[in-house]
mmCIF file of C-alpha atoms in Angstrom:
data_model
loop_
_atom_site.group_PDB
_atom_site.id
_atom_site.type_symbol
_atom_site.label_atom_id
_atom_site.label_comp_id
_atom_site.label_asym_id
_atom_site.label_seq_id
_atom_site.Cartn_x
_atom_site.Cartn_y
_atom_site.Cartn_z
ATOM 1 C CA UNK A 276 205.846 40.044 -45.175
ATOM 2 C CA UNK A 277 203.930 37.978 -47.549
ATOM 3 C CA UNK A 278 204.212 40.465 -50.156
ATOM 4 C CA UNK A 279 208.071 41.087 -49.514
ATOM 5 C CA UNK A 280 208.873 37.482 -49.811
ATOM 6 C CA UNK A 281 207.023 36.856 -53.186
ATOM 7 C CA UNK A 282 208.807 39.917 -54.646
ATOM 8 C CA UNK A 283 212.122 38.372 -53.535
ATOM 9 C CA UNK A 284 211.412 35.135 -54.962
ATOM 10 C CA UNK A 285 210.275 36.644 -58.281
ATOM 11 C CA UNK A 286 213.881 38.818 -58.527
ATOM 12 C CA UNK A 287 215.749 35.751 -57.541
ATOM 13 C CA UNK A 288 213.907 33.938 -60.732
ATOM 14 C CA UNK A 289 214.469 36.340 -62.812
ATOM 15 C CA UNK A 290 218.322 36.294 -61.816
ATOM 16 C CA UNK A 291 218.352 32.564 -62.894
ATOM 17 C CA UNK A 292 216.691 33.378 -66.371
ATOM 18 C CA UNK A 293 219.303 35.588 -67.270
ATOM 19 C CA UNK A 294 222.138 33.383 -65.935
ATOM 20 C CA UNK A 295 220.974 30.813 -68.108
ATOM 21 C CA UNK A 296 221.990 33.270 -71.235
ATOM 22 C CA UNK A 297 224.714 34.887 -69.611
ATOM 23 C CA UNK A 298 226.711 31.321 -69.369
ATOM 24 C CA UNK A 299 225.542 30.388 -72.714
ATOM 25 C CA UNK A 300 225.949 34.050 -74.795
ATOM 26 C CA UNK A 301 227.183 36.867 -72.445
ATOM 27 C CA UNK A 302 230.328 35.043 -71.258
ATOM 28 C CA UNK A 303 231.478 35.472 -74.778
ATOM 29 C CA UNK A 304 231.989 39.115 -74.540
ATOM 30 C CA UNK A 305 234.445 38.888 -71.980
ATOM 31 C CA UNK A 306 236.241 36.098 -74.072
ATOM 32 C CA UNK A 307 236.247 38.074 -77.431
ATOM 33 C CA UNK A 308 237.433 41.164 -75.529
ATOM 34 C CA UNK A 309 240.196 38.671 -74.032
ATOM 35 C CA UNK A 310 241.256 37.690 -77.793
ATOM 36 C CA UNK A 311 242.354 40.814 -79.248
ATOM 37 C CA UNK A 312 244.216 41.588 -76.300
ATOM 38 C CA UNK A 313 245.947 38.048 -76.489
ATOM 39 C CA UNK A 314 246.448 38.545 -80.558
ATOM 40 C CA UNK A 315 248.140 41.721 -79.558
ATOM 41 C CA UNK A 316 250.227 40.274 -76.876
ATOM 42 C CA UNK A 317 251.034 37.566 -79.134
ATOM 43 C CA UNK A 318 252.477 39.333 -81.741
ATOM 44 C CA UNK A 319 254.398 41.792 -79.532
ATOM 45 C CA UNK A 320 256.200 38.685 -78.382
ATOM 46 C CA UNK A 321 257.151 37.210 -81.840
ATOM 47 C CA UNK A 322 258.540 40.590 -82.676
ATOM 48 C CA UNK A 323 260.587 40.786 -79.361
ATOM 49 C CA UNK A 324 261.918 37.285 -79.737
ATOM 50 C CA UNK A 325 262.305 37.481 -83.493
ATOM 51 C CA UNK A 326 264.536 40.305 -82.981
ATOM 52 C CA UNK A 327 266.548 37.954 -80.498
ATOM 53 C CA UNK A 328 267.056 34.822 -82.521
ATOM 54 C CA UNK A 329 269.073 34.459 -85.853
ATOM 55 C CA UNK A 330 265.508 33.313 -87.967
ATOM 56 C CA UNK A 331 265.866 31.345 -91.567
ATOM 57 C CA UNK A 332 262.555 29.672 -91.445
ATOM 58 C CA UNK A 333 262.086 27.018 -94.656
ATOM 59 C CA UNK A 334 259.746 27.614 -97.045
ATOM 60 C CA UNK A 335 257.676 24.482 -95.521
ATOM 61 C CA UNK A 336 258.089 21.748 -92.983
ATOM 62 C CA UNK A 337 260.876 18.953 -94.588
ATOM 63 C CA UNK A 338 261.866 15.643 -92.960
ATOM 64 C CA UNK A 339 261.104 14.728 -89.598
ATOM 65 C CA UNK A 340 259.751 17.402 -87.095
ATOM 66 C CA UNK A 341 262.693 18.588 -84.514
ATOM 67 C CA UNK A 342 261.529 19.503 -81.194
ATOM 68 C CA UNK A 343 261.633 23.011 -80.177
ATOM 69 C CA UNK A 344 264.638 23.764 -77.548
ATOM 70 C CA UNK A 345 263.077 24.589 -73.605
ATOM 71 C CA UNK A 346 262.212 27.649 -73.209
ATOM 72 C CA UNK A 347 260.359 29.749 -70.330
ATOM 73 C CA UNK A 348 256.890 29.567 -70.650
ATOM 74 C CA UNK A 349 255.215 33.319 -70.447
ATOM 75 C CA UNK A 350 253.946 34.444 -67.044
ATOM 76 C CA UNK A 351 249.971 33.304 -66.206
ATOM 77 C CA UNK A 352 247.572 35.147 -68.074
ATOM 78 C CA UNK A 353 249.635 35.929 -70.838
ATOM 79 C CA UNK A 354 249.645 35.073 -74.168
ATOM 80 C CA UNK A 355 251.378 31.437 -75.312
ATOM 81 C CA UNK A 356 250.389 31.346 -79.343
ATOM 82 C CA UNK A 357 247.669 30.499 -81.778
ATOM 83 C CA UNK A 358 245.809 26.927 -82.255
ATOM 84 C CA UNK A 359 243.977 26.631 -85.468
ATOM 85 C CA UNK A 360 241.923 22.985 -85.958
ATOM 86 C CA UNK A 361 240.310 23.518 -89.892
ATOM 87 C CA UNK A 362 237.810 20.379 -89.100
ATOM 88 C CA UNK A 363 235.837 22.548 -86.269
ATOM 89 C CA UNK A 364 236.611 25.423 -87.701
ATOM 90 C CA UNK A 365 238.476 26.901 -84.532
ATOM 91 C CA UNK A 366 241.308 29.583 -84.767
ATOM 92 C CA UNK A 367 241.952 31.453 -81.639
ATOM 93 C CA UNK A 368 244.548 32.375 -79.087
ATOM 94 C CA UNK A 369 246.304 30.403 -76.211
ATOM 95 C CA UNK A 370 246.601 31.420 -72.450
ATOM 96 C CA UNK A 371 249.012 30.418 -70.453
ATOM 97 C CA UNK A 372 247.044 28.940 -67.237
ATOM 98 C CA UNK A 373 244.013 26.331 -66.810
ATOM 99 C CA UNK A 374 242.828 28.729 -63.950
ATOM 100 C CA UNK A 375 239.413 29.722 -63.933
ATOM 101 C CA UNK A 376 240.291 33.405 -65.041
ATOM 102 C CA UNK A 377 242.733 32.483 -67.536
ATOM 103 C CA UNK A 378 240.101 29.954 -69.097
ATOM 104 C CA UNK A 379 237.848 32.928 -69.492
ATOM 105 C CA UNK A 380 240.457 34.089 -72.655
ATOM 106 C CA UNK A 381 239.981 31.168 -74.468
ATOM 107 C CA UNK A 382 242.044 27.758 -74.341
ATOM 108 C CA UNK A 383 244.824 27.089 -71.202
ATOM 109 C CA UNK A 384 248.111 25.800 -71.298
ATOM 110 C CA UNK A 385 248.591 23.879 -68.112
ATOM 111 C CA UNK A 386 251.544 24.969 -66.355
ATOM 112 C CA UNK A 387 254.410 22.126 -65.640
ATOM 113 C CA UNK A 388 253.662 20.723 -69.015
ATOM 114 C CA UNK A 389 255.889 21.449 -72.297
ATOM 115 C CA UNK A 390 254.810 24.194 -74.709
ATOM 116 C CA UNK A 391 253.472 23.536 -77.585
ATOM 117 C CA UNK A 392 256.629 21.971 -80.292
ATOM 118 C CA UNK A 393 258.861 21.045 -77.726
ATOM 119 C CA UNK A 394 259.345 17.820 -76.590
ATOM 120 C CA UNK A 395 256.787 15.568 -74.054
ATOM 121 C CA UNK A 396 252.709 16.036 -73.646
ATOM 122 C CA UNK A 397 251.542 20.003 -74.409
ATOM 123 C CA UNK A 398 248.540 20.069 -72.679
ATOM 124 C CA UNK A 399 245.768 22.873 -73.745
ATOM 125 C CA UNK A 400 242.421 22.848 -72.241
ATOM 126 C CA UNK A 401 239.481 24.404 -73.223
ATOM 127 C CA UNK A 402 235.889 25.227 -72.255
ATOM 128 C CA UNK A 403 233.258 23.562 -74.239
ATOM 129 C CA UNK A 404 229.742 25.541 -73.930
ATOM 130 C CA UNK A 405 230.575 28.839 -72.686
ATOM 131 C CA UNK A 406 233.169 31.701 -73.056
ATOM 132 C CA UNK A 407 233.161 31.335 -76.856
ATOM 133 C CA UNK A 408 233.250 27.359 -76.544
ATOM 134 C CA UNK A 409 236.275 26.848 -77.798
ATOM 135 C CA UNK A 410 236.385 23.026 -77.995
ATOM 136 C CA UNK A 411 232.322 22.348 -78.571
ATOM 137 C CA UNK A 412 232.816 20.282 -81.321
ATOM 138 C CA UNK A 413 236.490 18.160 -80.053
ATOM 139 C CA UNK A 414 234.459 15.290 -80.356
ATOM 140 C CA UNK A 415 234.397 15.217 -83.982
ATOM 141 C CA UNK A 416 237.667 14.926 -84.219
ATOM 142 C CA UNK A 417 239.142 12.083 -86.048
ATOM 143 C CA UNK A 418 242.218 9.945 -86.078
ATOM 144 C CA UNK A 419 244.676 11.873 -88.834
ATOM 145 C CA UNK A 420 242.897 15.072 -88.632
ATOM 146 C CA UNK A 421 245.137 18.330 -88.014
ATOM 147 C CA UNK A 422 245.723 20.572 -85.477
ATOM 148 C CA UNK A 423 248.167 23.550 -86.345
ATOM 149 C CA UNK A 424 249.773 25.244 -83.019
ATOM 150 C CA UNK A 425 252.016 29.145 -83.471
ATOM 151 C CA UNK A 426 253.939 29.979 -80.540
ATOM 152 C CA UNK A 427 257.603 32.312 -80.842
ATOM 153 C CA UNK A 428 259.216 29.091 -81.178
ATOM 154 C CA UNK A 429 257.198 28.477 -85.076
ATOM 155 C CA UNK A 430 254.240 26.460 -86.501
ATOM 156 C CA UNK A 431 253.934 22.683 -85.309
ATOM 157 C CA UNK A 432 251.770 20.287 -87.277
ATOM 158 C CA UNK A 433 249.594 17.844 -84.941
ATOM 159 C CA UNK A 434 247.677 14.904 -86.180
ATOM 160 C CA UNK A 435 245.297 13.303 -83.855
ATOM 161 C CA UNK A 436 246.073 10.286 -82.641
ATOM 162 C CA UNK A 437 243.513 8.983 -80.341
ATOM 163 C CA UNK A 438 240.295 10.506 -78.648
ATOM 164 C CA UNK A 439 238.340 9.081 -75.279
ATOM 165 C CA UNK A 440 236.600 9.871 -72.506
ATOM 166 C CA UNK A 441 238.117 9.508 -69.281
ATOM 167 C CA UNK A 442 237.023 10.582 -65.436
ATOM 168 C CA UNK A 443 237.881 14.025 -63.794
ATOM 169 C CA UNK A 444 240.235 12.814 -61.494
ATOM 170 C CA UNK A 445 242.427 11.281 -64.234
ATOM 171 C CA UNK A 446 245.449 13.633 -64.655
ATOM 172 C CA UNK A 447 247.646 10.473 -66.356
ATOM 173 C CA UNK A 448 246.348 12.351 -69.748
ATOM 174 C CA UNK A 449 248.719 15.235 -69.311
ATOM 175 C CA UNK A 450 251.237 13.153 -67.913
ATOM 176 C CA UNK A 451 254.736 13.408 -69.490
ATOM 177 C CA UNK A 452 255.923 11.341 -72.399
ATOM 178 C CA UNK A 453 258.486 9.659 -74.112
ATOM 179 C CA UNK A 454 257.797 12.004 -77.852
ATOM 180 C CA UNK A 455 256.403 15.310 -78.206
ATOM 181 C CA UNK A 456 252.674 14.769 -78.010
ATOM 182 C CA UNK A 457 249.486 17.151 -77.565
ATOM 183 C CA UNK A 458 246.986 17.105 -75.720
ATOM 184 C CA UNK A 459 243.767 18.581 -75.362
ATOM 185 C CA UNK A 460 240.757 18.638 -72.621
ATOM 186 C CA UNK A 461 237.922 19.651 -72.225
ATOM 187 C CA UNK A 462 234.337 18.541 -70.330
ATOM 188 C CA UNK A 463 231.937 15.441 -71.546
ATOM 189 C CA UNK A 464 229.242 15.573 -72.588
ATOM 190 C CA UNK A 465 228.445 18.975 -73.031
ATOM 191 C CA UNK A 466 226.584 20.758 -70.124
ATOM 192 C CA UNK A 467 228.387 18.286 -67.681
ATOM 193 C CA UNK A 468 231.422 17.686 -65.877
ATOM 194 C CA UNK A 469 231.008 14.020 -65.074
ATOM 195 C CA UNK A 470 234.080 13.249 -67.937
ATOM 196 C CA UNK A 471 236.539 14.619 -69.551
ATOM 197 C CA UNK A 472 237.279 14.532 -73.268
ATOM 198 C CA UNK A 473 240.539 13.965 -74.106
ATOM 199 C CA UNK A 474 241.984 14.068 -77.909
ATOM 200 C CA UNK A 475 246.120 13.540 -77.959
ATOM 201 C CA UNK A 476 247.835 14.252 -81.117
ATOM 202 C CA UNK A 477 251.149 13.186 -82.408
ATOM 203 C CA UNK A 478 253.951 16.395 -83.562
ATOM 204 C CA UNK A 479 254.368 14.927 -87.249
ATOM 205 C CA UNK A 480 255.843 18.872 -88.986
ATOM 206 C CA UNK A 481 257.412 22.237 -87.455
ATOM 207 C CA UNK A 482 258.625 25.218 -89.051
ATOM 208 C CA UNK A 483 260.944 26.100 -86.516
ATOM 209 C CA UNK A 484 261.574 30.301 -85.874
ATOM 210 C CA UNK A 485 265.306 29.859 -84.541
ATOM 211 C CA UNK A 486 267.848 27.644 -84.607
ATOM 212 C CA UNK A 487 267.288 24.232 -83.093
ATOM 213 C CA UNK A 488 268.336 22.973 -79.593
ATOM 214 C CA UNK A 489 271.276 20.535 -79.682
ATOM 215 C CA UNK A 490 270.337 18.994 -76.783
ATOM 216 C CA UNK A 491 266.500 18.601 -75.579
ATOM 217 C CA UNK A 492 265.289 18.484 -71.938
ATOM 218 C CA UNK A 493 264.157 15.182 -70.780
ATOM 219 C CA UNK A 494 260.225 15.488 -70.085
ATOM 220 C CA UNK A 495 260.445 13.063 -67.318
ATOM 221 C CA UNK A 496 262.702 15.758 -65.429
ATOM 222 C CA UNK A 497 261.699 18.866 -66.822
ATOM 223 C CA UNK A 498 258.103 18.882 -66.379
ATOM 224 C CA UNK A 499 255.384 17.981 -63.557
ATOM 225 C CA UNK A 500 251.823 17.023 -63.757
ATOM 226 C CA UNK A 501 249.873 19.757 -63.449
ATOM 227 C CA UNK A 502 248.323 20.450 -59.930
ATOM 228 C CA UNK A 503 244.502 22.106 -59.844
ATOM 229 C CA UNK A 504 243.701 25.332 -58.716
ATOM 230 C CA UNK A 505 243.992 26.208 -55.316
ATOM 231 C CA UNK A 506 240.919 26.345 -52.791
ATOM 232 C CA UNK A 507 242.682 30.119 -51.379
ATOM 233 C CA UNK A 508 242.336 31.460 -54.593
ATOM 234 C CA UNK A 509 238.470 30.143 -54.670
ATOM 235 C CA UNK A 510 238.013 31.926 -51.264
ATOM 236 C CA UNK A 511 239.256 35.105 -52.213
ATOM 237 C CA UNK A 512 237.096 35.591 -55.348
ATOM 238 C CA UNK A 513 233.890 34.621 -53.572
ATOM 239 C CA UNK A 514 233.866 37.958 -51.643
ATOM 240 C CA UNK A 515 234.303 39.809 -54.984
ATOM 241 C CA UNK A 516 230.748 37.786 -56.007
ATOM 242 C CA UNK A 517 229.436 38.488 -52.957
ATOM 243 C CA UNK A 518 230.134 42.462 -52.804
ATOM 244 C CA UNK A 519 228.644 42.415 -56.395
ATOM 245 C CA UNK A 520 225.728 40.293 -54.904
ATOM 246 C CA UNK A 521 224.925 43.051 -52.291
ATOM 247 C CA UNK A 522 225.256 45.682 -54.952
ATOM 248 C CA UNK A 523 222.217 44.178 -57.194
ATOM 249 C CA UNK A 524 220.482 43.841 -53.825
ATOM 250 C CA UNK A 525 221.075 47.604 -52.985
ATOM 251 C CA UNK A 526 220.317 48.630 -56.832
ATOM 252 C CA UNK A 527 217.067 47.333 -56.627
ATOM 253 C CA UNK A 528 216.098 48.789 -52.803
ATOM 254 C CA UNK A 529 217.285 52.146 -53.828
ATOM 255 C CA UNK A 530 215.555 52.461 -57.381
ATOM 256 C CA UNK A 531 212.203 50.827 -55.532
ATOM 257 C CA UNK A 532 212.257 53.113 -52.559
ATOM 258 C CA UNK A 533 213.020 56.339 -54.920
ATOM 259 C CA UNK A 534 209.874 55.435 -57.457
ATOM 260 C CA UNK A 535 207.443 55.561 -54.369
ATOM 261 C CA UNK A 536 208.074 59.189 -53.603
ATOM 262 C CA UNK A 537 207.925 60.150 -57.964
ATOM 263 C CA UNK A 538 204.691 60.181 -59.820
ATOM 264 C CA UNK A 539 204.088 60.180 -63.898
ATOM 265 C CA UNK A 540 206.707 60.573 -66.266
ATOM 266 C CA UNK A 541 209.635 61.324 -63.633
ATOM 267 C CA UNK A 542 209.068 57.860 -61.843
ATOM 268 C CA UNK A 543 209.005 56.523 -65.366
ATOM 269 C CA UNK A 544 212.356 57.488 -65.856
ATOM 270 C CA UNK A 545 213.871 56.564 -63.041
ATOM 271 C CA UNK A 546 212.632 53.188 -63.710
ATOM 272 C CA UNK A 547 214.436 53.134 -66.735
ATOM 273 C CA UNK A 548 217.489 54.558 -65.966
ATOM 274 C CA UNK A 549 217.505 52.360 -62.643
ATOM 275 C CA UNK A 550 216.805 49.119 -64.820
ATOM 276 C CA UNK A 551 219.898 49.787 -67.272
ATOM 277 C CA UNK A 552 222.211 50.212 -63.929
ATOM 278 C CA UNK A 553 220.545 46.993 -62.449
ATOM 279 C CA UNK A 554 221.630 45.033 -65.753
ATOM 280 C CA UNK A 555 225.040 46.295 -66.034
ATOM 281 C CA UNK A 556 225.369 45.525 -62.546
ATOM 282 C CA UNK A 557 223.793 41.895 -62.696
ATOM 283 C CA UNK A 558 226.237 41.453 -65.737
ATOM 284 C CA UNK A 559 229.155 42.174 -63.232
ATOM 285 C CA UNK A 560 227.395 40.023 -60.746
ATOM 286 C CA UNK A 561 227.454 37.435 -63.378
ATOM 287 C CA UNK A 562 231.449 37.647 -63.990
ATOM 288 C CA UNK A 563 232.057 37.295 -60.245
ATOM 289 C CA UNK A 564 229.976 34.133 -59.788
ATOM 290 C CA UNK A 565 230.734 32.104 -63.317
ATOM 291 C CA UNK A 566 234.106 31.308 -62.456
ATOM 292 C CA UNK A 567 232.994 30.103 -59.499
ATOM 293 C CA UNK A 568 230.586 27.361 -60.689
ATOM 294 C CA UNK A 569 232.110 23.635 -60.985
ATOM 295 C CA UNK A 570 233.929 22.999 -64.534
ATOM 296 C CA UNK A 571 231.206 21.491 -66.267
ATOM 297 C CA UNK A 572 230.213 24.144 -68.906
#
C-alpha cells in the first residue's frame, strides 16, 4: 500500500512538472495552429464581402477618421480581423469571443461591444503568459503609441490614450462611449489575476473598404456590456478533463501491468512505445484542464 501510494504521488509530481511547461510553451501549439486557420478565415471573408461592397479605398487615411457603418459581428469562434501594435512587436489574428476556447486562438473580441472602426469602445482581450502571450508586453505601451486594427470593414489607426490597472470585477472599461474608442485587457501582473490591465486608445485614421454609413448606431443603444462566461459551459467541459484524466490513469495501469509479464528488449519497448502514448495523452489531458484554470495566466 505503501509502495502504491509513493508511486502515485511521484506520477502526480511529475504531472505538475510538465504542466508548468505546458502553460508556459505547449499551449502555444494549439494557438499557432489556431492562427493560420483564423488568417485563412480572415481572408475568405474580405474576399466574400469585397465582392459585396462597391470598394475605392484612398491611397492613405485623409481628414478625420469616419466610423465604420454597424455591421454583424461574425459568429463565436470565427475570425474578426488582424491587430498589429509595432512597439511590442505583435501582429496576429482576432477571435470573435472572450470565452475560454476562443481565447485559446489568440486575442477576443467581447461580444455586445462595437467592432473594431465603428463607433463606441471595441474591446479585445488577450492572454498575457500563455497561448502565444499575446499582450505580455501591453504594459509598455505609451500614450501616442499605435495600434493598427484590419477587419472587412478596412484599416483603423489607434493611438493610445491612457493605460491603468484596474480590479477584475470592473467591467466600466468596456463600457460604451460617446467616440469610437479601443480597448484592450488583459491580466496584471503577469502570472496573476488579481488586476486587470487596461490600455484604451483613441480611432485617430481609417481606410475605409466600402462606402461609409450615413447614419451611425448610437453605442448607448446598440451595444451591452459584456456578460462573463457562463458557469454551464464550465460544467460541461470539466467531464471532457476528467475522461482525459481517467485515460492517463488507465495509460499508465495498462503499460505497468503489461511490462511485468515481458522480459529484455520486448518490455523495453513497450516502455517506450507506452511512454510516447502517455505524453500525447497527458498533452490532451493538458488542453482539457487549461481552460479550466482561473484567468490569471
Amino acid at each position: 500500500m505503501r509502495m502504491t501510494a509513493g508511486r502515485v504521488l511521484l506520477v502526480a509530481g511529475v504531472l505538475v512538472l510538465l504542466f508548468i511547461p505546458y502553460l508556459l510553451w505547449g499551449t502555444g501549439l494549439i494557438t499557432a495552429q489556431a492562427q493560420r486557420d483564423l488568417r485563412q478565415q480572415f481572408a475568405a471573408s474580405q474576399r466574400l464581402h469585397h465582392e459585396s461592397v462597391d470598394v475605392h479605398p484612398p491611397a492613405g487615411p485623409s481628414g478625420p477618421p469616419t466610423v465604420a457603418p454597424p455591421i454583424a459581428a461574425p459568429a463565436p469562434g470565427s475570425a474578426l480581423g488582424i491587430i498589429s501594435i509595432p512597439k511590442i512587436a505583435l501582429t496576429m489574428g482576432i477571435v470573435e469571443g472572450t470565452g475560454a476556447e476562443q481565447l485559446r486562438s489568440g486575442p477576443g473580441h467581447y461580444p455586445g461591444t462595437p467592432l473594431p472602426g465603428q463607433a463606441g469602445n471595441a474591446a479585445i482581450a488577450g492572454h498575457r503568459t500563455t497561448y502565444l502571450h499575446p499582450f505580455y508586453n501591453l504594459n509598455e505601451l505609451a500614450n501616442g503609441d499605435a495600434i493598427d486594427i484590419l477587419t472587412v470593414q478596412g484599416q483603423f489607426v489607434y493611438k493610445v490614450t491612457s493605460s491603468e490597472a484596474v480590479a477584475p470585477t470592473d467591467v466600466a472599461v468596456v463600457a460604451p462611449t460617446a467616440t469610437p474608442v479601443l480597448t484592450l485587457t488583459t491580466c496584471n501582473p503577469r502570472y496573476s489575476a488579481s488586476q486587470r490591465l487596461v490600455v484604451q486608445a483613441a480611432l485617430v485614421a481609417d481606410i475605409l473598404s466600402g462606402p461609409p454609413s450615413t447614419h451611425a448606431a448610437s453605442p448607448a443603444n446598440a451595444h451591452t456590456v459584456p456578460r462573463s462566461t457562463t458557469p454551464a459551459a464550465l460544467q460541461r467541459n470539466w467531464w471532457e478533463a476528467v475522461l482525459w484524466g481517467i485515460a492517463v490513469a488507465a495509460l499508465i495501469i495498462g503499460v505497468w501491468a503489461l511490462a511485468l509479464r515481458l522480459r529484455g528488449g520486448r518490455r523495453a519497448a513497450l516502455l517506450v512505445v507506452g511512454l510516447l502514448a502517455w505524453l500525447a495523452v497527458v498533452f490532451l489531458f493538458f488542453g482539457a484542464l487549461a481552460p479550466l484554470l482561473p484567468a490569471s495566466y
